[in-house]
Amino acid sequence: VDVKPIDTLRPGLKRLFEELDRFFADNTYQCDFVTVTDSLTLKVEGLLRYFSEKIGIATFKTRQKGSDKLVMEKLLDDLLADIAHKPPLKPDQKTNFDEEDRILIKYVLAEKAGLNLRNAVAHSLMDIFEYSFEHVVVLFCIILKLSKYKFIETKGDTNDSSSK
């Protein structure tokens, strides 16, 4: 089965455009951006994990707990650090990921001084009035920014991402 990121993005994007269509047909319509925001926020993180796997960056880490070795998914902050073009802890790794894109994603999804949408959505911390068109627009912009990346096979078994 060939799973593509668009398969999981499609329902949230479809819902976004349905809401906008309803609003443009009746400008008194109150858009419901709860499911759109919740879906697209988590799907952006999923895209980052998918891209990381494609370019050979592990999306999990191991941790020792007593005598057991646990395997767990990396936190979003760790994933964002790893996709930097030249991560400080891995100077030989080059991802070609635009730093501006990475900073925007970090601000929107993970920064406490930013929107921190991923945390707010995952822990159900948003009240109904906090779901806004502005959040949907910035999430949509991130998805558009991520859509510019292509995976180019390089010599050997490794993949590289490039923005073209």
Short mmCIF file of C-alpha atoms in Angstrom, two decimals:
data_model
loop_
_atom_site.label_atom_id
_atom_site.label_comp_id
_atom_site.label_asym_id
_atom_site.label_seq_id
_atom_site.Cartn_x
_atom_site.Cartn_y
_atom_site.Cartn_z
CA VAL A 1 0.00 0.00 0.00
CA ASP A 2 1.44 3.33 -1.06
CA VAL A 3 0.51 5.87 1.60
CA LYS A 4 0.98 9.51 0.69
CA PRO A 5 0.78 12.50 3.04
CA ILE A 6 -2.02 14.03 0.97
CA ASP A 7 -4.23 11.08 1.96
CA THR A 8 -4.30 12.27 5.57
CA LEU A 9 -4.25 15.99 4.72
CA ARG A 10 -7.19 15.80 2.31
CA PRO A 11 -10.05 15.62 4.87
CA GLY A 12 -8.84 18.67 6.81
CA LEU A 13 -8.21 20.67 3.64
CA LYS A 14 -11.58 19.64 2.22
CA ARG A 15 -13.30 20.77 5.41
CA LEU A 16 -11.46 24.11 5.27
CA PHE A 17 -12.70 24.85 1.76
CA GLU A 18 -16.23 23.68 2.60
CA GLU A 19 -16.32 26.17 5.47
CA LEU A 20 -15.01 28.96 3.24
CA ASP A 21 -17.55 28.10 0.50
CA ARG A 22 -20.37 28.32 3.04
CA PHE A 23 -19.12 31.68 4.26
CA PHE A 24 -18.83 33.11 0.73
CA ALA A 25 -22.35 31.87 -0.08
CA ASP A 26 -23.73 33.43 3.11
CA ASN A 27 -21.56 36.04 4.80
CA THR A 28 -23.56 35.66 8.03
CA TYR A 29 -22.37 32.05 8.32
CA GLN A 30 -20.10 31.47 11.32
CA CYS A 31 -17.21 29.27 10.19
CA ASP A 32 -16.30 26.30 12.35
CA PHE A 33 -12.52 25.98 12.34
CA VAL A 34 -12.22 23.55 15.25
CA THR A 35 -11.82 20.34 13.26
CA VAL A 36 -9.78 22.10 10.56
CA THR A 37 -7.31 23.51 13.10
CA ASP A 38 -7.08 20.29 15.09
CA SER A 39 -6.56 18.18 11.99
CA LEU A 40 -4.09 20.39 10.13
CA THR A 41 -2.01 21.10 13.24
CA LEU A 42 -1.36 17.43 13.84
CA LYS A 43 -0.94 16.68 10.13
CA VAL A 44 1.88 19.24 9.84
CA GLU A 45 3.75 17.33 12.55
CA GLY A 46 3.02 14.14 10.62
CA LEU A 47 4.47 15.69 7.46
CA LEU A 48 7.66 16.57 9.32
CA ARG A 49 7.95 12.98 10.54
CA TYR A 50 7.31 11.65 7.03
CA PHE A 51 9.93 13.97 5.52
CA SER A 52 12.44 13.08 8.23
CA GLU A 53 12.04 9.39 7.48
CA LYS A 54 12.46 10.05 3.75
CA ILE A 55 15.82 11.76 4.27
CA GLY A 56 17.08 9.23 6.80
CA ILE A 57 16.52 11.13 10.03
CA ALA A 58 15.19 8.89 12.79
CA THR A 59 11.83 9.99 14.18
CA PHE A 60 12.30 7.95 17.33
CA LYS A 61 14.86 7.73 20.10
CA THR A 62 15.75 5.14 22.67
CA ARG A 63 15.85 5.70 26.37
CA GLN A 64 16.93 3.48 29.22
CA LYS A 65 14.37 2.93 31.97
CA GLY A 66 15.86 0.67 34.58
CA SER A 67 16.96 -2.47 32.77
CA ASP A 68 14.56 -1.85 29.88
CA LYS A 69 15.34 0.00 26.70
CA LEU A 70 12.35 2.04 25.56
CA VAL A 71 11.77 3.24 22.01
CA MET A 72 9.69 6.39 21.76
CA GLU A 73 8.83 8.97 19.13
CA LYS A 74 10.94 12.11 19.27
CA LEU A 75 9.36 15.20 20.69
CA LEU A 76 8.44 17.84 18.11
CA ASP A 77 11.20 20.15 19.39
CA ASP A 78 13.79 17.40 18.84
CA LEU A 79 12.44 16.70 15.36
CA LEU A 80 12.58 20.39 14.46
CA ALA A 81 16.18 20.58 15.70
CA ASP A 82 17.12 17.53 13.61
CA ILE A 83 15.69 18.91 10.35
CA ALA A 84 17.79 22.08 10.53
CA HIS A 85 19.98 22.36 7.43
CA LYS A 86 23.09 21.84 9.56
CA PRO A 87 21.99 20.70 13.02
CA PRO A 88 24.43 21.89 15.72
CA LEU A 89 24.83 18.39 17.15
CA LYS A 90 25.21 16.78 13.69
CA PRO A 91 27.33 19.16 11.59
CA ASP A 92 27.89 16.59 8.81
CA GLN A 93 24.16 16.26 8.18
CA LYS A 94 22.72 18.60 5.56
CA THR A 95 18.98 18.62 4.98
CA ASN A 96 18.56 21.67 2.71
CA PHE A 97 15.58 22.62 4.86
CA ASP A 98 15.06 26.39 4.82
CA GLU A 99 15.77 27.86 8.22
CA GLU A 100 12.95 30.39 7.79
CA ASP A 101 10.48 27.53 7.26
CA ARG A 102 11.79 25.70 10.30
CA ILE A 103 11.51 28.80 12.49
CA LEU A 104 7.97 29.49 11.28
CA ILE A 105 6.89 25.92 12.01
CA LYS A 106 8.53 26.04 15.42
CA TYR A 107 6.84 29.36 16.25
CA VAL A 108 3.41 28.16 15.14
CA LEU A 109 3.51 24.64 16.55
CA ALA A 110 5.95 24.47 19.44
CA GLU A 111 7.13 27.79 20.85
CA LYS A 112 5.64 28.80 24.19
CA ALA A 113 6.23 32.42 23.15
CA GLY A 114 4.56 31.63 19.81
CA LEU A 115 1.19 30.12 18.96
CA ASN A 116 2.13 26.71 20.43
CA LEU A 117 -0.76 25.15 18.49
CA ARG A 118 0.49 21.59 18.68
CA ASN A 119 0.47 21.61 22.47
CA ALA A 120 -2.83 23.49 22.67
CA VAL A 121 -4.54 21.08 20.27
CA ALA A 122 -2.99 17.88 21.64
CA HIS A 123 -3.96 18.73 25.21
CA SER A 124 -7.31 20.34 24.37
CA LEU A 125 -6.28 23.68 25.84
CA MET A 126 -8.14 25.91 23.38
CA ASP A 127 -11.55 27.39 24.05
CA ILE A 128 -13.96 27.66 21.12
CA PHE A 129 -13.26 31.38 20.62
CA GLU A 130 -9.53 30.68 20.26
CA TYR A 131 -10.06 28.72 17.04
CA SER A 132 -9.55 31.36 14.39
CA PHE A 133 -9.29 31.93 10.69
CA GLU A 134 -5.78 33.28 11.30
CA HIS A 135 -4.64 29.93 12.70
CA VAL A 136 -6.09 28.11 9.70
CA VAL A 137 -4.35 30.50 7.30
CA VAL A 138 -0.94 30.07 8.92
CA LEU A 139 -1.34 26.26 8.98
CA PHE A 140 -2.31 26.31 5.31
CA CYS A 141 0.75 28.47 4.54
CA ILE A 142 2.99 25.96 6.33
CA ILE A 143 1.51 23.13 4.26
CA LEU A 144 2.16 25.15 1.09
CA LYS A 145 5.74 25.81 2.21
CA LEU A 146 6.28 22.11 2.91
CA SER A 147 4.91 21.20 -0.51
CA LYS A 148 7.93 22.81 -2.20
CA TYR A 149 10.30 20.13 -0.92
CA LYS A 150 11.29 17.28 -3.21
CA PHE A 151 13.29 14.20 -2.37
CA ILE A 152 16.21 13.53 -4.63
CA GLU A 153 18.07 10.26 -4.43
CA THR A 154 21.78 10.81 -4.05
CA LYS A 155 24.68 8.40 -4.47
CA GLY A 156 24.27 5.43 -2.18
CA ASP A 157 21.16 4.70 -0.16
CA THR A 158 20.64 8.13 1.35
CA ASN A 159 18.07 10.69 0.35
CA ASP A 160 18.38 14.43 0.49
CA SER A 161 15.66 17.03 0.49
CA SER A 162 15.93 20.07 -1.65
CA SER A 163 13.69 23.01 -2.11
CA LYS A 164 12.97 23.63 -5.75
#
